[in-house]
mmCIF file of C-alpha atoms and ligand atoms in Angstrom:
data_model
loop_
_atom_site.group_PDB
_atom_site.id
_atom_site.type_symbol
_atom_site.label_atom_id
_atom_site.label_comp_id
_atom_site.label_asym_id
_atom_site.label_seq_id
_atom_site.Cartn_x
_atom_site.Cartn_y
_atom_site.Cartn_z
ATOM 1 C CA MET M 1 36.306 105.472 171.514
ATOM 2 C CA PRO M 2 37.681 107.959 168.911
ATOM 3 C CA ARG M 3 35.898 111.328 168.883
ATOM 4 C CA GLY M 4 33.181 111.642 166.231
ATOM 5 C CA ARG M 5 33.118 114.347 163.561
ATOM 6 C CA PHE M 6 31.336 117.688 163.773
ATOM 7 C CA ILE M 7 29.861 119.070 160.532
ATOM 8 C CA THR M 8 27.908 122.316 160.226
ATOM 9 C CA LEU M 9 25.873 123.769 157.366
ATOM 10 C CA GLU M 10 25.733 127.532 157.048
ATOM 11 C CA GLY M 11 24.365 130.154 154.695
ATOM 12 C CA GLY M 12 21.597 132.697 154.223
ATOM 13 C CA GLU M 13 17.879 132.056 153.894
ATOM 14 C CA GLY M 14 16.698 129.356 151.516
ATOM 15 C CA THR M 15 20.157 128.126 150.558
ATOM 16 C CA GLY M 16 18.954 124.547 151.144
ATOM 17 C CA LYS M 17 20.763 123.793 154.425
ATOM 18 C CA SER M 18 17.955 121.709 155.954
ATOM 19 C CA THR M 19 17.438 119.731 152.735
ATOM 20 C CA GLN M 20 21.147 118.962 152.450
ATOM 21 C CA ALA M 21 21.630 118.271 156.186
ATOM 22 C CA ARG M 22 18.914 115.624 155.938
ATOM 23 C CA ARG M 23 20.417 114.038 152.842
ATOM 24 C CA LEU M 24 23.920 114.016 154.277
ATOM 25 C CA ALA M 25 22.704 112.340 157.481
ATOM 26 C CA GLU M 26 20.899 109.650 155.447
ATOM 27 C CA ARG M 27 24.008 108.943 153.386
ATOM 28 C CA LEU M 28 26.267 108.664 156.442
ATOM 29 C CA ARG M 29 23.760 106.422 158.236
ATOM 30 C CA ALA M 30 23.702 104.165 155.183
ATOM 31 C CA LEU M 31 27.455 103.743 155.705
ATOM 32 C CA GLY M 32 26.734 102.540 159.233
ATOM 33 C CA ARG M 33 27.650 105.667 161.165
ATOM 34 C CA GLU M 34 25.715 106.934 164.160
ATOM 35 C CA VAL M 35 24.559 110.422 163.146
ATOM 36 C CA VAL M 36 23.047 113.066 165.412
ATOM 37 C CA SER M 37 21.072 115.594 163.361
ATOM 38 C CA THR M 38 20.617 118.864 165.152
ATOM 39 C CA ARG M 39 20.073 122.577 164.562
ATOM 40 C CA GLU M 40 20.591 126.060 165.919
ATOM 41 C CA PRO M 41 19.150 127.914 167.581
ATOM 42 C CA GLY M 42 17.986 124.777 169.379
ATOM 43 C CA GLY M 43 19.173 121.192 169.566
ATOM 44 C CA SER M 44 18.627 120.668 173.317
ATOM 45 C CA GLU M 45 15.606 121.238 175.527
ATOM 46 C CA GLY M 46 16.801 124.557 176.947
ATOM 47 C CA ALA M 47 18.052 125.799 173.585
ATOM 48 C CA GLU M 48 14.734 124.953 171.909
ATOM 49 C CA THR M 49 12.960 127.104 174.529
ATOM 50 C CA LEU M 50 15.325 129.976 173.706
ATOM 51 C CA ARG M 51 14.688 129.403 169.976
ATOM 52 C CA GLY M 52 11.017 130.251 170.509
ATOM 53 C CA LEU M 53 11.967 133.506 172.247
ATOM 54 C CA LEU M 54 14.452 134.406 169.506
ATOM 55 C CA LEU M 55 12.345 133.754 166.415
ATOM 56 C CA GLN M 56 8.873 134.838 167.513
ATOM 57 C CA GLY M 57 7.541 138.321 168.089
ATOM 58 C CA GLY M 58 8.153 141.682 166.447
ATOM 59 C CA GLU M 59 11.343 142.924 164.836
ATOM 60 C CA GLU M 60 12.098 145.221 167.801
ATOM 61 C CA ARG M 61 11.789 142.486 170.417
ATOM 62 C CA TRP M 62 15.558 142.018 170.744
ATOM 63 C CA SER M 63 18.555 144.155 169.788
ATOM 64 C CA ALA M 64 21.437 142.459 167.921
ATOM 65 C CA LEU M 65 23.423 142.431 171.168
ATOM 66 C CA SER M 66 20.617 140.727 173.115
ATOM 67 C CA GLU M 67 20.202 138.223 170.266
ATOM 68 C CA THR M 68 23.924 137.445 170.481
ATOM 69 C CA LEU M 69 23.725 136.731 174.211
ATOM 70 C CA LEU M 70 20.611 134.585 173.807
ATOM 71 C CA MET M 71 22.163 132.657 170.887
ATOM 72 C CA TYR M 72 25.219 131.958 173.032
ATOM 73 C CA ALA M 73 23.159 130.847 176.033
ATOM 74 C CA ALA M 74 21.397 128.441 173.665
ATOM 75 C CA ARG M 75 24.699 127.342 172.072
ATOM 76 C CA ARG M 76 26.267 126.579 175.446
ATOM 77 C CA ASP M 77 23.319 124.345 176.374
ATOM 78 C CA HIS M 78 23.382 122.694 172.945
ATOM 79 C CA LEU M 79 27.100 121.947 173.274
ATOM 80 C CA GLU M 80 26.821 120.618 176.826
ATOM 81 C CA LYS M 81 23.716 118.497 176.397
ATOM 82 C CA THR M 82 23.869 117.311 172.781
ATOM 83 C CA ILE M 83 27.036 117.980 170.788
ATOM 84 C CA ARG M 84 29.840 117.124 173.236
ATOM 85 C CA PRO M 85 28.270 113.880 174.521
ATOM 86 C CA ALA M 86 27.586 112.725 170.944
ATOM 87 C CA LEU M 87 31.143 113.456 169.771
ATOM 88 C CA ALA M 88 32.561 111.750 172.862
ATOM 89 C CA ARG M 89 30.744 108.497 172.069
ATOM 90 C CA GLY M 90 32.003 108.586 168.474
ATOM 91 C CA ALA M 91 28.839 109.856 166.730
ATOM 92 C CA TRP M 92 28.915 112.226 163.785
ATOM 93 C CA VAL M 93 27.049 115.452 164.523
ATOM 94 C CA ILE M 94 25.414 117.438 161.707
ATOM 95 C CA SER M 95 24.181 120.852 162.791
ATOM 96 C CA ASP M 96 21.948 123.034 160.638
ATOM 97 C CA ARG M 97 23.671 126.350 161.536
ATOM 98 C CA PHE M 98 26.222 127.049 164.303
ATOM 99 C CA LEU M 99 28.611 129.832 165.290
ATOM 100 C CA ASP M 100 29.088 131.333 161.802
ATOM 101 C CA SER M 101 25.409 132.304 161.799
ATOM 102 C CA THR M 102 26.013 134.556 164.823
ATOM 103 C CA ARG M 103 28.995 136.176 163.095
ATOM 104 C CA ALA M 104 26.861 136.801 159.999
ATOM 105 C CA TYR M 105 23.394 137.607 161.381
ATOM 106 C CA GLN M 106 24.134 139.412 164.634
ATOM 107 C CA GLY M 107 27.620 140.661 163.695
ATOM 108 C CA ALA M 108 27.744 141.633 160.019
ATOM 109 C CA GLY M 109 23.962 141.912 159.629
ATOM 110 C CA GLY M 110 22.995 143.447 162.956
ATOM 111 C CA GLY M 111 26.102 145.330 164.090
ATOM 112 C CA ALA M 112 26.817 143.407 167.318
ATOM 113 C CA PRO M 113 30.487 143.992 168.310
ATOM 114 C CA GLU M 114 32.915 141.565 166.659
ATOM 115 C CA GLY M 115 35.080 141.509 169.806
ATOM 116 C CA LEU M 116 32.186 140.318 171.941
ATOM 117 C CA ILE M 117 31.312 137.569 169.459
ATOM 118 C CA ALA M 118 34.956 136.446 169.306
ATOM 119 C CA ALA M 119 35.158 136.340 173.125
ATOM 120 C CA LEU M 120 31.960 134.287 173.359
ATOM 121 C CA GLU M 121 33.287 131.873 170.722
ATOM 122 C CA LYS M 122 36.470 131.413 172.717
ATOM 123 C CA HIS M 123 34.792 130.853 176.083
ATOM 124 C CA VAL M 124 31.683 128.972 174.997
ATOM 125 C CA VAL M 125 32.841 126.913 172.000
ATOM 126 C CA GLY M 126 36.544 126.679 172.815
ATOM 127 C CA ASP M 127 38.175 123.813 170.959
ATOM 128 C CA ASP M 128 34.885 122.325 169.761
ATOM 129 C CA LEU M 129 34.998 124.035 166.388
ATOM 130 C CA PRO M 130 33.402 122.100 163.514
ATOM 131 C CA ASP M 131 35.687 119.708 161.614
ATOM 132 C CA LEU M 132 33.956 120.847 158.443
ATOM 133 C CA THR M 133 31.640 123.786 157.733
ATOM 134 C CA LEU M 134 29.710 123.633 154.464
ATOM 135 C CA VAL M 135 28.865 127.197 153.445
ATOM 136 C CA LEU M 136 25.948 127.043 150.998
ATOM 137 C CA ASP M 137 25.693 130.026 148.675
ATOM 138 C CA VAL M 138 22.911 131.244 146.381
ATOM 139 C CA PRO M 139 22.013 134.754 145.158
ATOM 140 C CA VAL M 140 19.830 136.524 147.760
ATOM 141 C CA GLU M 141 16.725 136.769 145.520
ATOM 142 C CA ILE M 142 16.716 133.030 144.857
ATOM 143 C CA GLY M 143 17.201 132.153 148.527
ATOM 144 C CA LEU M 144 14.403 134.466 149.667
ATOM 145 C CA GLN M 145 12.088 133.093 146.987
ATOM 146 C CA ARG M 146 12.757 129.527 148.174
ATOM 147 C CA ALA M 147 12.365 130.412 151.877
ATOM 148 C CA GLY M 148 9.204 132.461 151.268
ATOM 149 C CA ALA M 149 7.576 129.642 149.318
ATOM 150 C CA ARG M 150 8.256 127.252 152.210
ATOM 151 C CA THR M 151 6.685 129.009 155.194
ATOM 152 C CA ALA M 152 5.578 132.264 156.816
ATOM 153 C CA LEU M 153 8.590 134.472 157.506
ATOM 154 C CA ASP M 154 9.850 134.680 161.113
ATOM 155 C CA ARG M 155 11.187 137.885 162.686
ATOM 156 C CA ILE M 156 14.716 137.424 161.314
ATOM 157 C CA GLU M 157 13.754 136.233 157.809
ATOM 158 C CA ALA M 158 11.459 139.245 157.419
ATOM 159 C CA ARG M 159 14.363 141.754 157.376
ATOM 160 C CA ASP M 160 15.029 143.778 154.226
ATOM 161 C CA GLY M 161 17.094 142.817 151.171
ATOM 162 C CA GLY M 162 20.100 144.910 152.294
ATOM 163 C CA PHE M 163 20.333 142.831 155.467
ATOM 164 C CA HIS M 164 20.276 139.590 153.465
ATOM 165 C CA GLN M 165 22.940 140.902 151.071
ATOM 166 C CA ARG M 166 25.217 141.707 154.056
ATOM 167 C CA LEU M 167 24.666 138.153 155.254
ATOM 168 C CA ARG M 168 25.691 136.667 151.928
ATOM 169 C CA THR M 169 28.852 138.788 151.845
ATOM 170 C CA ALA M 170 29.654 137.801 155.444
ATOM 171 C CA PHE M 171 29.286 134.070 154.765
ATOM 172 C CA LEU M 172 31.495 134.353 151.666
ATOM 173 C CA GLN M 173 34.125 136.177 153.744
ATOM 174 C CA ILE M 174 33.988 133.538 156.480
ATOM 175 C CA ALA M 175 34.496 130.779 153.891
ATOM 176 C CA ALA M 176 37.446 132.639 152.352
ATOM 177 C CA SER M 177 39.074 133.482 155.680
ATOM 178 C CA GLU M 178 38.948 129.941 157.133
ATOM 179 C CA PRO M 179 39.651 127.666 154.161
ATOM 180 C CA LEU M 180 40.791 124.732 156.307
ATOM 181 C CA ARG M 181 37.493 124.529 158.188
ATOM 182 C CA CYS M 182 35.083 125.845 155.546
ATOM 183 C CA PHE M 183 34.099 124.586 152.105
ATOM 184 C CA LEU M 184 32.061 126.850 149.828
ATOM 185 C CA ILE M 185 29.231 125.072 147.997
ATOM 186 C CA ASP M 186 27.380 126.505 144.996
ATOM 187 C CA ALA M 187 23.819 125.769 146.157
ATOM 188 C CA GLU M 188 21.997 127.152 143.105
ATOM 189 C CA PRO M 189 21.820 123.889 141.081
ATOM 190 C CA PRO M 190 19.152 121.231 141.780
ATOM 191 C CA PRO M 191 19.366 119.354 145.125
ATOM 192 C CA ASP M 192 21.007 116.217 143.644
ATOM 193 C CA GLU M 193 23.888 118.269 142.237
ATOM 194 C CA VAL M 194 24.350 120.171 145.498
ATOM 195 C CA ALA M 195 24.363 116.853 147.408
ATOM 196 C CA ALA M 196 27.088 115.560 145.060
ATOM 197 C CA SER M 197 29.249 118.646 145.708
ATOM 198 C CA ILE M 198 28.793 118.163 149.437
ATOM 199 C CA TRP M 199 29.801 114.518 149.202
ATOM 200 C CA SER M 200 32.945 115.493 147.289
ATOM 201 C CA ALA M 201 33.786 117.912 150.100
ATOM 202 C CA MET M 202 33.222 115.126 152.649
ATOM 203 C CA GLN M 203 35.592 112.854 150.733
ATOM 204 C CA ALA M 204 38.242 115.524 150.303
ATOM 205 C CA ARG M 205 38.142 116.864 153.844
ATOM 206 C CA LEU M 206 37.020 113.999 156.059
ATOM 207 C CA GLY M 207 38.083 111.029 153.986
ATOM 208 C CA VAL M 208 34.652 109.366 153.832
ATOM 209 C CA SER M 209 34.467 106.544 151.302
ATOM 210 C CA ALA M 210 31.820 105.382 148.769
HETATM 211 N N1 Z5A B 301 20.106 132.618 163.514
HETATM 212 C C1 Z5A B 301 20.779 133.754 163.903
HETATM 213 O O1 Z5A B 301 20.326 134.863 163.638
HETATM 214 N N2 Z5A B 301 21.945 133.623 164.575
HETATM 215 C C2 Z5A B 301 22.467 132.430 164.923
HETATM 216 O O2 Z5A B 301 23.518 132.354 165.554
HETATM 217 C C3 Z5A B 301 21.751 131.247 164.502
HETATM 218 C C4 Z5A B 301 20.583 131.386 163.798
HETATM 219 C C5 Z5A B 301 22.295 129.892 164.846
HETATM 220 C C6 Z5A B 301 16.785 130.017 162.113
HETATM 221 O O3 Z5A B 301 15.760 129.821 161.238
HETATM 222 C C7 Z5A B 301 17.037 131.511 162.135
HETATM 223 O O4 Z5A B 301 17.926 131.800 163.204
HETATM 224 C C8 Z5A B 301 17.720 131.963 160.884
HETATM 225 C C9 Z5A B 301 19.043 132.536 161.323
HETATM 226 C C10 Z5A B 301 18.852 132.764 162.764
HETATM 227 N N3 Z5A B 301 17.159 133.065 160.235
HETATM 228 N N4 Z5A B 301 16.089 133.254 160.032
HETATM 229 N N5 Z5A B 301 15.066 133.430 159.895
HETATM 230 P P1 Z5A B 301 15.259 128.441 160.734
HETATM 231 O O5 Z5A B 301 15.992 127.339 161.384
HETATM 232 O O6 Z5A B 301 13.780 128.466 160.846
HETATM 233 O O7 Z5A B 301 15.500 128.490 159.239
HETATM 234 P P2 Z5A B 301 16.733 128.797 158.369
HETATM 235 O O8 Z5A B 301 17.961 128.198 158.930
HETATM 236 O O9 Z5A B 301 16.757 130.258 158.142
HETATM 237 O O10 Z5A B 301 16.323 127.978 157.122
HETATM 238 P P3 Z5A B 301 16.089 128.583 155.711
HETATM 239 O O11 Z5A B 301 17.280 129.407 155.403
HETATM 240 O O12 Z5A B 301 14.806 129.277 155.583
HETATM 241 O O13 Z5A B 301 16.049 127.361 154.776
HETATM 242 P P4 Z5A B 301 17.190 126.324 154.379
HETATM 243 O O14 Z5A B 301 17.338 125.315 155.453
HETATM 244 O O15 Z5A B 301 18.429 126.989 153.921
HETATM 245 O O16 Z5A B 301 16.538 125.680 153.105
HETATM 246 P P5 Z5A B 301 15.553 124.410 152.995
HETATM 247 O O17 Z5A B 301 14.512 124.471 154.060
HETATM 248 O O18 Z5A B 301 16.335 123.196 152.825
HETATM 249 O O19 Z5A B 301 14.906 124.741 151.584
HETATM 250 C C11 Z5A B 301 14.017 125.854 151.421
HETATM 251 C C12 Z5A B 301 13.110 125.556 150.210
HETATM 252 O O20 Z5A B 301 13.917 125.493 149.017
HETATM 253 C C13 Z5A B 301 12.377 124.210 150.291
HETATM 254 O O21 Z5A B 301 11.134 124.349 149.703
HETATM 255 C C14 Z5A B 301 13.261 123.281 149.470
HETATM 256 O O22 Z5A B 301 12.545 122.223 148.913
HETATM 257 C C15 Z5A B 301 13.792 124.223 148.410
HETATM 258 N N6 Z5A B 301 15.135 123.846 147.948
HETATM 259 C C16 Z5A B 301 16.169 123.363 148.690
HETATM 260 N N7 Z5A B 301 17.251 123.138 147.927
HETATM 261 C C17 Z5A B 301 16.899 123.503 146.677
HETATM 262 C C18 Z5A B 301 17.600 123.511 145.427
HETATM 263 N N8 Z5A B 301 18.877 123.108 145.348
HETATM 264 N N9 Z5A B 301 16.952 123.976 144.343
HETATM 265 C C19 Z5A B 301 15.665 124.387 144.420
HETATM 266 N N10 Z5A B 301 14.926 124.392 145.564
HETATM 267 C C20 Z5A B 301 15.552 123.956 146.675
#
């Protein structure tokens, strides 16, 4: 059985990742593919437990370094229990966030050491890098407006505008520095237009048809 494909969606708050992950999964399923829709932090039983610890509570609950270690404990479980088995049986995996979020949130946003994050990527993720990472970009004010309208803010979303601006810059830098893996998507237009840009990226990078 040929290995499936691994696609991640990344970006700051309210860029529309969940909306587009859902739409992309529907479109691939309509083409007859098995699709596993998942998310981070989370995506396996153990990782979902860690998600609760990471997102609830006060701002001071965890330092950026502790968050990094918890995210990587969750990511390891997610890879072992969900992502690797799905890819091995030929399924396409769509993850709403993955390792770039740790680089941006805990690294660029929170100041966790880059060397530590790189070492964790190497040992925990290894060769299982995404085949395609869609980096969704909108101006910070628009993203926060969208996210705020959707739900109560969790402990990470509630950080100040400077933090969110550092995130945006970090995601743009990631997209520019890894052009073979990443594809930058202008996520400001209406959802149908964003979905069309994503499908073009899928055709160009992964050769999907229709
Ligand atoms: N985190 C981390 O710090 N480190 C890590 O390594 C990882 C994660 C993996 C997970 O939160 C948190 O974990 C996250 C980063 C941190 N930060 N926080 N907080 P989450 O899973 O609860 O949520 P999120 O990933 O932050 O989602 P989001 O950014 O809030 O939303 P989104 O998925 O990008 O957008 P959406 O839910 O699809 O859309 C939001 C609203 O906008 C909704 O009402 C839509 O209908 C609307 N929308 C969507 N697209 C459009 C367009 N194109 N136009 C207009 N309106 C739109």
